[in-house]
GROMACS .gro file of C-alpha atoms in nm:
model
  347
    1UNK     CA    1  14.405  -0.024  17.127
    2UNK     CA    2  14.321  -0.235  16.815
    3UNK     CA    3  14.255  -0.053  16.470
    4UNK     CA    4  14.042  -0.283  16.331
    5UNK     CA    5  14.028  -0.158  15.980
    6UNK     CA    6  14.408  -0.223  15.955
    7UNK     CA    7  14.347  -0.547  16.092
    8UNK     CA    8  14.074  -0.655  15.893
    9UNK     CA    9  14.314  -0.490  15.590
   10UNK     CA   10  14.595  -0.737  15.652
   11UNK     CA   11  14.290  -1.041  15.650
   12UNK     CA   12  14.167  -0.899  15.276
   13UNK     CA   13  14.493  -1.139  15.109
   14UNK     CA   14  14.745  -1.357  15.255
   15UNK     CA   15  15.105  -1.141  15.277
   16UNK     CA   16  15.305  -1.401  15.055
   17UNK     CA   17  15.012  -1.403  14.800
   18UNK     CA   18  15.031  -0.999  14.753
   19UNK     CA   19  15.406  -1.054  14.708
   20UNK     CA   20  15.364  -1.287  14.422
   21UNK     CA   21  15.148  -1.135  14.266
   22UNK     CA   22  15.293  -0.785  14.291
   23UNK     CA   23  15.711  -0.959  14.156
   24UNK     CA   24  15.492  -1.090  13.875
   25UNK     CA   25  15.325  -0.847  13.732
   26UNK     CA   26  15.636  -0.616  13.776
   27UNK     CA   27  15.834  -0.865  13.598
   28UNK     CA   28  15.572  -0.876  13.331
   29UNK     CA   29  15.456  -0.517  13.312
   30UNK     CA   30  15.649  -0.311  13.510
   31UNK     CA   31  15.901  -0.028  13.437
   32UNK     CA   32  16.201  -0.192  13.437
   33UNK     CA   33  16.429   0.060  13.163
   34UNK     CA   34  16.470   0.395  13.389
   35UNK     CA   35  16.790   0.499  13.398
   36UNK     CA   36  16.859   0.471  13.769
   37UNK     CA   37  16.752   0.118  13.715
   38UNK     CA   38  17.060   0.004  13.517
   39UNK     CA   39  17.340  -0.052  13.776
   40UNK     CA   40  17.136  -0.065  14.133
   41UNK     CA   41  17.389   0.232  14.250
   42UNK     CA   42  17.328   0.335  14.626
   43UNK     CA   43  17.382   0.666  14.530
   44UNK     CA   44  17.185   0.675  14.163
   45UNK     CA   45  16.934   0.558  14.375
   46UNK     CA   46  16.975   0.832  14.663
   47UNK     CA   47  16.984   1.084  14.356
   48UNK     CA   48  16.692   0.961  14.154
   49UNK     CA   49  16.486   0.939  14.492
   50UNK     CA   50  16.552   1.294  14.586
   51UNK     CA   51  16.441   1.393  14.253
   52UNK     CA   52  16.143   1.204  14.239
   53UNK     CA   53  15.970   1.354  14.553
   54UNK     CA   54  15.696   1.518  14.420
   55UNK     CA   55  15.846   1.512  14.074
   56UNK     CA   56  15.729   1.288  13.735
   57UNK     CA   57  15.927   1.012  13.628
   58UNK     CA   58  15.956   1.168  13.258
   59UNK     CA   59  16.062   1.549  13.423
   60UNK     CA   60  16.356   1.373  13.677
   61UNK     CA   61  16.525   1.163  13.396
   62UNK     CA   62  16.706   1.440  13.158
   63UNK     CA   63  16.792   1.627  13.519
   64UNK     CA   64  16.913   1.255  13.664
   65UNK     CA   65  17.096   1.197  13.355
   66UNK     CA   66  17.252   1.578  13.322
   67UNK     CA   67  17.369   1.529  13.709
   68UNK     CA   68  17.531   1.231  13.693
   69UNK     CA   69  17.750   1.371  13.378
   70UNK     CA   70  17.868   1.627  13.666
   71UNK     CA   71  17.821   1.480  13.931
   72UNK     CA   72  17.939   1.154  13.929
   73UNK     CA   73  17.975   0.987  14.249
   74UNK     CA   74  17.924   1.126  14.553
   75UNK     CA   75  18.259   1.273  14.660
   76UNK     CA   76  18.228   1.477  14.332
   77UNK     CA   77  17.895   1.617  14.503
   78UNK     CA   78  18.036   1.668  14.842
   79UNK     CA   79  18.355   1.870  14.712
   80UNK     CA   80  18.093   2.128  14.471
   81UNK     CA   81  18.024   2.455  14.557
   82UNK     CA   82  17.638   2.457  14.667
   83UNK     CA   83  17.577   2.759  14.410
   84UNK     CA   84  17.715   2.502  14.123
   85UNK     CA   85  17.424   2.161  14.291
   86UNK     CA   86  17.194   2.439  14.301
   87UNK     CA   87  17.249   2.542  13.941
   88UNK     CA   88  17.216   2.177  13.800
   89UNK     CA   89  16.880   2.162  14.026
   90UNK     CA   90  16.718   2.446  13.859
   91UNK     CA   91  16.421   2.398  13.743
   92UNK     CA   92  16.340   2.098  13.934
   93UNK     CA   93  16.182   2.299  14.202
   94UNK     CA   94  16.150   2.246  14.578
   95UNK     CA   95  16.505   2.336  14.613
   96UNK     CA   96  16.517   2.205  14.972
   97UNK     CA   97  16.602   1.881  14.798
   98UNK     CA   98  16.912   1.950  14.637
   99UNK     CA   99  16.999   2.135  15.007
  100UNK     CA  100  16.938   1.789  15.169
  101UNK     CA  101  17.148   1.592  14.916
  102UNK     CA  102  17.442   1.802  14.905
  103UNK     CA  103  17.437   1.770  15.259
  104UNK     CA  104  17.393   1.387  15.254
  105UNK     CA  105  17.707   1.349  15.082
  106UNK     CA  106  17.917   1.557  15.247
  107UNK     CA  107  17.803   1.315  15.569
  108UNK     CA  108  17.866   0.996  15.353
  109UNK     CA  109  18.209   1.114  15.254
  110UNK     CA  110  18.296   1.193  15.621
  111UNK     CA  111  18.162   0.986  15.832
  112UNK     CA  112  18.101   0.651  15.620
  113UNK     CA  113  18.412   0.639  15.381
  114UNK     CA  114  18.183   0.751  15.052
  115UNK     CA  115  18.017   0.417  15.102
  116UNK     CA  116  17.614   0.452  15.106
  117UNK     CA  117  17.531   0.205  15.435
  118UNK     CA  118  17.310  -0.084  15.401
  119UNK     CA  119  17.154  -0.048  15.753
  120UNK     CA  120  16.839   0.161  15.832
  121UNK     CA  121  16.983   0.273  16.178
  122UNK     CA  122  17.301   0.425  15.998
  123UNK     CA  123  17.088   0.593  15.721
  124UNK     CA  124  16.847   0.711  15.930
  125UNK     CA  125  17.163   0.979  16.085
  126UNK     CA  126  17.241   1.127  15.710
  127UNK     CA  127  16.993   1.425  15.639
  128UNK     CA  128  16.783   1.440  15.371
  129UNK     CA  129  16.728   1.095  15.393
  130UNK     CA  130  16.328   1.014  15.581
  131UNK     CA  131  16.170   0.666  15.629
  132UNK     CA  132  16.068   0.653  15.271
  133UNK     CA  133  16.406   0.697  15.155
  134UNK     CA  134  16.525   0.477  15.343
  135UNK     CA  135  16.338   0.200  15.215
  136UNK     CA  136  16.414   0.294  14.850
  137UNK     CA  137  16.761   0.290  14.917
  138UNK     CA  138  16.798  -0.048  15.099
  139UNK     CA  139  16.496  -0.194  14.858
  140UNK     CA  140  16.636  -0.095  14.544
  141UNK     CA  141  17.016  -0.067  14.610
  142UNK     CA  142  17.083  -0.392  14.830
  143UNK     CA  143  16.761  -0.544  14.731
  144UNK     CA  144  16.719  -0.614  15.130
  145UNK     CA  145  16.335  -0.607  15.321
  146UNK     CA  146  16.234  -0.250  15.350
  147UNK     CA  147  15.859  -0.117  15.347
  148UNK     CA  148  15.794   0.226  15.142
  149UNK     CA  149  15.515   0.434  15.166
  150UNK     CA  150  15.428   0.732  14.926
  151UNK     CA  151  15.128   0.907  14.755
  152UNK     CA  152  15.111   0.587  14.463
  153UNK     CA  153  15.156   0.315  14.761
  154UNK     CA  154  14.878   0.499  14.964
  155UNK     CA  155  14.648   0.541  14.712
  156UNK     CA  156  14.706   0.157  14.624
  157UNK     CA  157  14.628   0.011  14.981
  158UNK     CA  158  14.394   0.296  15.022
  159UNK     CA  159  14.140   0.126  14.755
  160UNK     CA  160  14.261  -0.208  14.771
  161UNK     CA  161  14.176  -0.254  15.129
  162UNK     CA  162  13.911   0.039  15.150
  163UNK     CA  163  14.099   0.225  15.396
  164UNK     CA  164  13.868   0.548  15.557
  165UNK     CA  165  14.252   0.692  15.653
  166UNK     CA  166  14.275   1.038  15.426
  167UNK     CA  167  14.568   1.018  15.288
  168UNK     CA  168  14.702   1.375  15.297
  169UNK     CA  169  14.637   1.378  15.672
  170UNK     CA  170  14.984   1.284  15.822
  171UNK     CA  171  14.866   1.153  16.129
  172UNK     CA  172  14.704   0.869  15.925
  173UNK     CA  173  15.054   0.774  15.778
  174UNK     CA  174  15.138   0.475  16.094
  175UNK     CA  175  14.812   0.263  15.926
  176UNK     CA  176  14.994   0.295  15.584
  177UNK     CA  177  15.292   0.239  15.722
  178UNK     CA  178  15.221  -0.074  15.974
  179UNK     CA  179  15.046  -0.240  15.633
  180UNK     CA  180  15.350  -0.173  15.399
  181UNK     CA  181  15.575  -0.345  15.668
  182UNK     CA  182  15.323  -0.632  15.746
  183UNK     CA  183  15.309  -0.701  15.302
  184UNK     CA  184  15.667  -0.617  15.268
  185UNK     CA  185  15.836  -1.008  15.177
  186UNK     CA  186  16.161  -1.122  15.292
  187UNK     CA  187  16.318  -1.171  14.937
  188UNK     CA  188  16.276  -0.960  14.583
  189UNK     CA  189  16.223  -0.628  14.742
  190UNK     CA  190  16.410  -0.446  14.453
  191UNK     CA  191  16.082  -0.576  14.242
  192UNK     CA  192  15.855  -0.590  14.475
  193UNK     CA  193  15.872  -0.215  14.553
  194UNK     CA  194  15.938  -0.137  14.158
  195UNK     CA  195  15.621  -0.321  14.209
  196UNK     CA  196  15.420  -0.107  14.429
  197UNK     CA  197  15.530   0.201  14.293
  198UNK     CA  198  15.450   0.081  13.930
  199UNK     CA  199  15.086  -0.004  14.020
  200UNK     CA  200  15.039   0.328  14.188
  201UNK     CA  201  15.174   0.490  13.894
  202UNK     CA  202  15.045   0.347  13.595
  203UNK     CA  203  14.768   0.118  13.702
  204UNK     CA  204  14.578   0.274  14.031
  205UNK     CA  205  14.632   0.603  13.901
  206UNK     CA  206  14.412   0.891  14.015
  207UNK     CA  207  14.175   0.969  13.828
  208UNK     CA  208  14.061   0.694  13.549
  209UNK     CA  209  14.251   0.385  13.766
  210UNK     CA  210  14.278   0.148  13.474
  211UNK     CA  211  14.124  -0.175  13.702
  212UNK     CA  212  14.063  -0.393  13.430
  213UNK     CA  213  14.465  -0.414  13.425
  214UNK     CA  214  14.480  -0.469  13.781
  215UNK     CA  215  14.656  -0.752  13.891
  216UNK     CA  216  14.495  -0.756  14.220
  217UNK     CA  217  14.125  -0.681  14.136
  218UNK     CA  218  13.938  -0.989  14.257
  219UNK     CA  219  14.078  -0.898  14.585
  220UNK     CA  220  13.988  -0.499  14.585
  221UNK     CA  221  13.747  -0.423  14.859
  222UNK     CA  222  13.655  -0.069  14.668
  223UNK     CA  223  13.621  -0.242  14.332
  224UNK     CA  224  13.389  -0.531  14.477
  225UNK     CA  225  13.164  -0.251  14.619
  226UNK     CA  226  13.172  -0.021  14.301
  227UNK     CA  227  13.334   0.272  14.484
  228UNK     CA  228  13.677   0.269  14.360
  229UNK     CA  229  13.617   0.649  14.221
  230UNK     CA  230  13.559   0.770  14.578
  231UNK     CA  231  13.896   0.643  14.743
  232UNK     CA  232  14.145   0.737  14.862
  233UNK     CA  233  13.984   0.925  15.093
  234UNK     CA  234  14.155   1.298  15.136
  235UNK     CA  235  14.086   1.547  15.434
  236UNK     CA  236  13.964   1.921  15.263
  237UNK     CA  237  14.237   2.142  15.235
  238UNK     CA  238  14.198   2.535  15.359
  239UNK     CA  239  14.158   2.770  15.050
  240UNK     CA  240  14.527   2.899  15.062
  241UNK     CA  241  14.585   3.303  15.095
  242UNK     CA  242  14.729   3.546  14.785
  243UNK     CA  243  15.010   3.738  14.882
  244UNK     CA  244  15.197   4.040  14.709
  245UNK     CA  245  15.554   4.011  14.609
  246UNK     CA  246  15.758   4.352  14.501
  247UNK     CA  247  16.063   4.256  14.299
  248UNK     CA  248  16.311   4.483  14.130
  249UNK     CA  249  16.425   4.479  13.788
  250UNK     CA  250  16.782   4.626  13.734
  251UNK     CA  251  16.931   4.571  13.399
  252UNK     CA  252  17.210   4.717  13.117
  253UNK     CA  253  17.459   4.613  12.902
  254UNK     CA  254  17.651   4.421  13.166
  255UNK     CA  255  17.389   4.217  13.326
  256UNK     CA  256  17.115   4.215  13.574
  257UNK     CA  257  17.110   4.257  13.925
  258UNK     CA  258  17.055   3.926  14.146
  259UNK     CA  259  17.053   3.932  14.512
  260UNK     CA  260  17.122   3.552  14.706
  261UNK     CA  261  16.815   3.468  14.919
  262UNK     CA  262  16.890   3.372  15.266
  263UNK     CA  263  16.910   3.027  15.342
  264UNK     CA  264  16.595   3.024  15.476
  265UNK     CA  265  16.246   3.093  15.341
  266UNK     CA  266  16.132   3.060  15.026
  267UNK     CA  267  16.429   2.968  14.742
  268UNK     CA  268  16.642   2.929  15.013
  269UNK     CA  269  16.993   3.045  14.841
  270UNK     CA  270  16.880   3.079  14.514
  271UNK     CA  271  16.958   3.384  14.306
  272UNK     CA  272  16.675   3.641  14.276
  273UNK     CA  273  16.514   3.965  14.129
  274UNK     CA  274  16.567   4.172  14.467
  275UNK     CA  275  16.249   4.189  14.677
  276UNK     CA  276  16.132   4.495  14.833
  277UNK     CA  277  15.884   4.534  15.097
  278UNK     CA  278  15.658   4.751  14.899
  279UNK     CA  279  15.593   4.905  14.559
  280UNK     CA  280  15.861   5.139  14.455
  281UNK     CA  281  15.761   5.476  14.290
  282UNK     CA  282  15.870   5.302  13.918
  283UNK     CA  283  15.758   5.180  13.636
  284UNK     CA  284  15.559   4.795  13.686
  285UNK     CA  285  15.744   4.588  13.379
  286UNK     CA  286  15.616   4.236  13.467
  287UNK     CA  287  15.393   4.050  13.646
  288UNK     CA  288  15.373   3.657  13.765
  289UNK     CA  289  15.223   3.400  13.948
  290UNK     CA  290  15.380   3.094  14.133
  291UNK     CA  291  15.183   2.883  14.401
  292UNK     CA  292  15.340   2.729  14.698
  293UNK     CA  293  15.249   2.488  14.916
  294UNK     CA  294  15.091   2.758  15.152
  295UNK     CA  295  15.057   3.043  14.940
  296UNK     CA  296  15.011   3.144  14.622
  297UNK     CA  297  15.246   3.448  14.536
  298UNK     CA  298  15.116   3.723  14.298
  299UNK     CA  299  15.496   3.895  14.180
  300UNK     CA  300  15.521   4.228  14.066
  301UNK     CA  301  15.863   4.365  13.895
  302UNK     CA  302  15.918   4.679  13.920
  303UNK     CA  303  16.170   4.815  13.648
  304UNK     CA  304  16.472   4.953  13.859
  305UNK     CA  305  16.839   5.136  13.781
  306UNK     CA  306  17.126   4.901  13.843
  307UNK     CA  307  17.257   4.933  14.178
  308UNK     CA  308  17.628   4.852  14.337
  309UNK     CA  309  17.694   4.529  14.384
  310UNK     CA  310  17.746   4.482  14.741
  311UNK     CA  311  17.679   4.233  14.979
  312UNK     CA  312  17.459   3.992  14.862
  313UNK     CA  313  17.334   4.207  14.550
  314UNK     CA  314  17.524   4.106  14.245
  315UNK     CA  315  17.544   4.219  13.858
  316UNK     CA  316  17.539   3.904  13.672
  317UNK     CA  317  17.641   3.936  13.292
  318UNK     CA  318  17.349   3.728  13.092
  319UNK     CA  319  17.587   3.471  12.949
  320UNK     CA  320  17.666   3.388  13.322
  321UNK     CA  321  17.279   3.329  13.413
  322UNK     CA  322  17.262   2.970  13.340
  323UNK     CA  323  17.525   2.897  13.641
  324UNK     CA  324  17.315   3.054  13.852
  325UNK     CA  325  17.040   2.882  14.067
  326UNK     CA  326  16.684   3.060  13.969
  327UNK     CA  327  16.343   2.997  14.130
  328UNK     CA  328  16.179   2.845  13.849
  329UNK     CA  329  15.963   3.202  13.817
  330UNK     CA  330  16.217   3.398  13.779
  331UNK     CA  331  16.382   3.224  13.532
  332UNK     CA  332  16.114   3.217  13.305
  333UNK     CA  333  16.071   3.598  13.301
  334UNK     CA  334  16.416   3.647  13.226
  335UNK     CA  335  16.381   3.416  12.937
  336UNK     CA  336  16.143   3.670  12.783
  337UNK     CA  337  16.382   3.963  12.824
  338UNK     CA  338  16.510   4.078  12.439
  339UNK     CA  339  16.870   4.147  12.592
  340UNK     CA  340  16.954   4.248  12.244
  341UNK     CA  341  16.738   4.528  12.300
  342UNK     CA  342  16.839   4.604  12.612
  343UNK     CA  343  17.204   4.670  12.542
  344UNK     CA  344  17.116   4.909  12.303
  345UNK     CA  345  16.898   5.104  12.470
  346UNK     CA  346  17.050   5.080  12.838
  347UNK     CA  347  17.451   5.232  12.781
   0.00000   0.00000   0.00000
């Protein structure tokens, strides 16, 4: 069956004309100074993409830059410990990332010689690495025809070919997907998907898309009906629920308690307050918020007296913390502590 607003899409401008004009204005305008940009590395590209997913340009660098001074290359990241990647991820968030890519390199190591492949089949069988990844890596490391589809390419095709897809549905992804492949040139592909990306990001932003600037405004469909404002199209979300977290608070003179989530859930691994099922008969010290994407959790810590360390509850001295993994939360509440004033008072 024929979609014929993806066909009439592809009729909107000729392929090669898109292609030109999106190497061009790159060239001109683009971002062309990030650090991951400097040597085309396949795996300062796998690193920087892993970062970027659902992550600002300006947050990733300093954490891009900080991991490369430890790791590397990637046998350096295969042979860490996970608690020491998820330590130099902290703070990054979504720490299901940092899982995949310390992963990924232990498959690269073994079963490609440390080499990052060229081909889409073979990259397709390390984890972590989807169809968007994929395309970075062969656009922007090997410079060889890839398409790439994310939230600033969507948006882009979304307005420039007044696309009625929502974009956060996934089901709509194969019409974003089958136009990024049909626009997607033959040569330049490191530039032209700088390209796309750079338009999506600094041109067709979200809110206040700077048009005027747009290299490919004569040929927007929204912009030639006036409705630019009221694409891209998104389905309504469900209001997400509240739920109540019970965390304990355990501290002296030698540290505070920390117990390893499991590996799965949420902050798979990470080092944590320990949780409790229900509020303890003690004292409520803090309180915090943190939304995920399908919940938003209210936290209450509950101030606690150190317990044993067994298992997978540990007494971590505070010079120690920052080699610890922390949800992002948790971290920030600990910041606040006056551990001055806690070694004198709890002996």
């Amino acid at each position: 069956m024929v979609d014929f607003s993806t066909t009439a899409a592809k009729t909107v401008i000729p392929a090669k004309e898109f292609a030109k004009i999106v190497v061009t204005w790159q060239q001109q305008h683009g971002r062309n100074d990030l650090p991951w940009q400097q040597h085309n590395d396949p795996y300062h590209v796998l690193v920087s993409e892993l970062m970027l997913q659902q992550t600002q340009v300006t947050t990733v660098i300093p954490y891009f830059e900080r991991w490369l001074q430890r790791f590397p290359d990637v046998t350096t990241l295969a042979a860490a410990e996970e608690q020491e990647v998820m330590a130099h991820w902290q703070g990054l968030g979504y720490y299901r990332r940092a899982r995949n890519l310390h992963a990924a390199a232990k498959t690269i190591v073994a079963d490609y010689a440390a080499q990052i492949p060229e081909q889409a089949v073979e990259l397709r069988e390390i984890p972590g690495i989807g169809p968007y990844t994929v395309g970075a890596i062969r656009s922007f490391a090997f410079n060889a025809p890839a398409a790439i589809v994310d939230g600033n390419v969507k948006r882009l095709f979304a307005r420039l070919f007044m696309l009625p897809y929502a974009v956060n549905h996934s089901a709509n992804d194969r019409y974003f997907w089958e136009l990024a492949e049909h626009y997607t040139p033959t040569s330049q592909n490191r530039r032209f998907a700088q390209g796309l990306l750079d338009l999506g990001a600094t041109i067709c932003k979200p809110k206040q898309p700077l048009c005027h600037a747009c290299p490919l405004q004569s040929r927007c469909r929204t912009y030639a009906n006036a409705c630019v404002e009221d694409y891209p199209k998104r389905k309504q979300k469900k209001a997400i629920p509240t739920k109540t977290g019970h965390f304990l608070l355990a501290i002296n003179r030698f540290g505070v308690c920390l117990e390893q989530r499991p590996a799965n859930g949420i902050w798979p691994s990470l080092w944590c307050l320990p949780e409790v099922s229900q509020a303890p008969d003690a004292e409520l010290g803090y309180e915090f918020n943190h939304t995920f994407s399908h919940y938003k959790l209210a936290g209450k810590v509950w101030l606690a007296e150190p317990a044993t360390t067994t298992g997978n509850l540990m007494q971590v001295p505070y010079s120690d913390l920052a080699d610890y993994g922390l949800p992002a939360p948790i971290r920030k509440l600990l910041a606040k502590i006056d551990w001055d004033e806690v070694c004198n008072t709890k002996q």
